[in-house]
Amino acid sequence: MTSFNKSNLLHFGVLAGLVILFFILPTYHVGVLSRVMVMAIYAMGFNLLFGYTGLLSLGHAMFFAAGMYGFGLAIKFGGFPVPAAFVVGVLSAALLALVVGLLALRTAGVAFMIVTLMFAQTAYLVVLYFGKYTRGDEGFILQQAERSLFGLDVTTETGRYFTAFTLFAVCFIALAKLVQTPFGKRLVAIRENEERARMLGYDAGRYKLYALVISGAVSGLAGVSYALLFGYVGATFSTVQYSIFPLLWVLLGGAGTTIGPFIGVLFMFYLIDISSGYTNAYMLIAGVVLVLLTVFAPKGIAGTLKARVFPWMP
Amino acid sequence: MEFGPHLMLASLEGAVISAILVLTAMGLSIVFGVMRVVNVAHGEFFMLGAVLAWYITTLLGGHPALGFGVALIVAPLLVGCLAAFADRVILKRINYDPDRTIVATIGMLYIIQQTTLMTFGPEARPVEAPFNHRLSLPWFEFGENGFAMTWPWGLSTTSYKLFVIGAAVVVLIALWVFLTRTKIGLIMRATQQDSETAQAFGVPVGQVYSWVFGLGAGLAALGAVLVVPIQQAHYLMGHDPLLLAFIVVIIGGLGSLPGTVIAALLIGMSDGIISVFFSPTLAKIIATFLVAMVLVFRPQGLLGKTAP
Amino acid sequence: MDAMNILETKGLTKIYGGLKANTDIDFKLARGKVTALIGPNGAGKSTFVGMVSGRTAATRGRVFFEGEDISHLPAHSRIQLGLAYTFQITSVFRGLSVYENVELAAGRTLADRPSLLKAKVNSVLERVGISDRADQIAGDLSYGHQRILEIAMGLAQDPKLFILDEPTQGLAETEVDEFVALIRSLAGETTILLIEHNMKVVMATADFITVLDHGMVLAEGSPEEIHKNAAVQSAYLGTNVDA
C-alpha cells in the first residue's frame, strides 16, 4: 500500500473512530470529546504556522478570541443570524491575522515570539477595556435560541457532538490536503531553510503571511465553534494561557504532523481532567509536560511514532 | 490637592516603581545579553523572592527588621541557586536552542507558580516593613506673600519607600563594580561579546551561563523582597513584573545594560505618573502596543545603536 | 546593451561600515559561456555574486539581466527571471529527502504539472548521478553528495544563468573530476558564472576569466591571456595561488 493510501486510511480511521465513540462512550466523555474536537481545530490552526511553517507565535489566543467575539458580538449586538455571524467571526480572525502578519513578520525568531505575545496582550486588554460590550472576565452567555444553526439544536449532547465533529472533520481533512499541495510543501521548505527557499525563487515573506492568515482563520473558527457549541464568550480565552495551550498541545502531539494536534489535545485534556480532581494547581502538569517534552521528546507523540515506527505518517 | 503636588507624589511613586523595575529588568537583560536566552520564567523568580521573604520573616518572627534583613540576603541566594540548578538540568540539555528554551521556560513558569500555589496557598501574604515612618513633604510656591513653603495635605511618603530607591541605587552600583572590576564579571562580559572566542580562550562558558542565570533570577528576587512590604506576596504576582521587564529590555535595546537602566526609569516614572492621571487599562493598552511596534520597526531598541 | 551579454553590472559597489568590499564593478557576462570569477581570498567575489543574485543589497550601482534593470528586485524575483544560485556553504533542506529537495527546486514552474515535474526531477537526479539516493534524507548525505544535490537543485530550475559559488570546495579529487565533466556537459546549454579557487577546475572549464582583487576588476580575458597577465601574477604572489 502506498503511503498516500495509508495516510488517507489513518485520517478516515480517526474520523470513523470518533463517530463510533459517540455511541459507546458515557455522556460525560462525549461532552469532553466535543470540547477536545473544538480545541483540536484550534491546535491544528496553530500547527500550520508552528509545525509546518516554523513560526512560533505566542499570541494565537487573539485569533481564537477574535473569532469568538466576532461571532458573539455579531449575534448579541448586531442581531445577525448564526451562519452570518459564523462568517463574521472567521473573517475577523483572518483580518486580524493579516494585520498582525504584516507587522510581526517584519521580525523573526525571538522577536516574532515577543511581538505576537505583546499584540495578544494588547488584544486582551482591549477586550477588558470595552467591558461594557464584552463583559470582560465575566463574559456573556449566548442563549439556546440565539445558537440555532439551520434549525439544528446544538445545545443537545448529540447536536453538539456532531456539529463539533463536522467542523473538526472538515478542518482536519482540508489541512491534511493543504500540507500535501505544492503550497504546503513550500511552507515546509521555509521552515527547513528559509534562505534556501528564497533563493529557489519563492517569496518567503508572502508564503509566511498566507500561512499566518490561514492559521489565524482556523484558530478563529475554533473560537466561533466554542461560542456556538458551549454558548459562552469570555476574556479568559484571550489570556496568555490560551496562547500557550495550543503550543503545549501541538508539541505534545507532534508538531508538523496532521494527527498530532488532536492527540495532544486529547492527552492534555484527560491529564488535566484527572489531575484537577486532586489539586487546584493543575497547570503544574502543563508545566512539567512542557519541560519534559522540550528536553526528552521535542517531536511529540506523533512525531516520535513517525520517526521510529511509521515513516509514512503524514 | 493641586496639580503640582499631585505630580510630585506621582513622580515619587514612579521612582519606587522604577527602582524595583530596574533590578528585575537588569536580571532579564543580563540573561539575554550573555546567554541570548529569553527567560519567560523571570517573573516567577520575582514572585518566589517575595514569597520566600514572607516565609522567612514569618519563620523568624521578632522585630520586622530582623526577618527582613535575613530575607534580603537569603531569598535572592536561594532563588539564584534554584535558577542555576534549572539551567544545569534543563536549559543546558537543550543547548539553549532559542525556540526550545522559550518553551522550556514557559514550562518552568507554570512549575514554579503552581508549586507555590500548592505549598503557600492562594492567599496574598503581607510582610511588615522594617521601618515605616510617615514623612510629610513640603511644597514651594510663589503666592501673594511671595515665596512660601506649604505642607499640602496628602503629600507624603514613607521612609521605607525612600529606602527602596536608595537600595536600588546601591545594588546597581555594586552590580556595575561587579561586572567591570571583578574577574568573574569580566568573564561574563567576555562571554557576552563572543561566547565561542571566550570558550577558545578557556572560559568555562557552561559554568558562566549557570552563574549568569542565577544572577539574573537573584536580581529579580531582590527586587521582590524590596517590594513585598509595599505590595503583598501572591503566587500570581510574577505576571506584571515580567511584562514590564520585557518592555524595559526591549525599549532599552535587547541586552544593553545602560539602555536597560534608562528605559526602566522612563517606564517606571511614566507608569507611576500615567496610572495616577489616566485609566490604567488604557495606559497599558497603549504601552503594550507601542512596545510591540518598537520591536517591529526598531528591533535594536529605542536607545540601542542603529548600526546592524 | 549587447545582446551577447546575459548579465551586465555598472558601477556596482558595496561598502560595509566604511570598508569598500566592491568598488565600481563593470562586468559583462557572455551568454552561453562559462565564465570564471577568480581572485585572492577577500577579493570580494562572494559579495559581488551576492549583489547580482540579490542576497546582498548593493550600496550603489546597477545590475542588468537580459537587458532589464533588476537592481531593485528582491532575490526571489531575480531567481524567477531565470537566475539560479548555489551557496558557498552547502544549503539544502536537511530534513527533507533528496527527491523533495529537487522537487522544490523544479516545482516553482512545474508544480501544477505533476507528471512533467516527476520526469524533470528524475532526469536531473540521473544527470548528476544521485538517483539511487532519491529517498535519503538530505542531512544524512555525505558532504560531497550534498554539494552535488545543491548543483542538482540549481539545474532543476532550468536557469538561464547559473551562479556557482565555490562548488568544488571540500570535494575529494575524484569528485572534482566528476564536477568538471558535469560543467563541460552544460556548456552551451546555459550560461555559467563560476566562482572558483581551484585553478585546475577554472582552466579546464572556463571560456572567460575575470579576476577580482581588492574589490575591483583586475583583469579580464581568455584563460591564456589571464595566465600570461603580469598583474594577475603579482596579485596572487604571496597570497599563494590557492590551487
Tab-separated table of C-alpha atoms in Angstrom, chain A residues 182 185-186 188-204, chain C residues 53 55 75-76 79-80 85 87 91-93 95-96 103-104 107-108 111 150 157:
chain	number	residue	atom	x	y	z
A	182	PRO	CA	2.859	22.449	-3.505
A	185	LYS	CA	5.477	21.796	0.739
A	186	ARG	CA	6.826	25.297	0.249
A	188	VAL	CA	7.848	23.170	4.981
A	189	ALA	CA	10.732	24.360	2.803
A	190	ILE	CA	10.602	27.740	4.548
A	191	ARG	CA	10.593	26.004	7.923
A	192	GLU	CA	13.595	23.885	6.953
A	193	ASN	CA	15.681	26.645	5.362
A	194	GLU	CA	14.111	29.992	4.622
A	195	GLU	CA	17.137	31.446	2.863
A	196	ARG	CA	17.289	28.448	0.544
A	197	ALA	CA	13.592	28.697	-0.248
A	198	ARG	CA	14.029	32.344	-1.143
A	199	MET	CA	16.996	31.514	-3.365
A	200	LEU	CA	14.821	28.996	-5.196
A	201	GLY	CA	12.627	31.919	-6.192
A	202	TYR	CA	9.913	31.616	-3.545
A	203	ASP	CA	8.651	34.800	-1.951
A	204	ALA	CA	9.080	33.557	1.609
C	53	SER	CA	21.631	37.445	-7.040
C	55	ARG	CA	21.116	38.279	-1.398
C	75	ALA	CA	16.275	37.979	-4.584
C	76	HIS	CA	13.280	35.733	-5.192
C	79	ILE	CA	15.543	33.873	-9.345
C	80	GLN	CA	12.126	33.811	-11.034
C	85	TYR	CA	22.376	30.299	-7.297
C	87	PHE	CA	25.534	28.500	-1.952
C	91	SER	CA	22.453	24.943	1.999
C	92	VAL	CA	19.945	22.210	1.305
C	93	PHE	CA	16.696	21.284	3.061
C	95	GLY	CA	15.191	17.478	6.907
C	96	LEU	CA	13.722	16.570	3.517
C	103	GLU	CA	11.183	18.711	-6.427
C	104	LEU	CA	11.035	22.033	-4.586
C	107	GLY	CA	8.390	22.878	-8.606
C	108	ARG	CA	8.402	26.642	-8.828
C	111	ALA	CA	4.233	22.294	-9.603
C	150	GLU	CA	22.975	21.617	-4.366
C	157	GLN	CA	15.315	25.230	-12.285
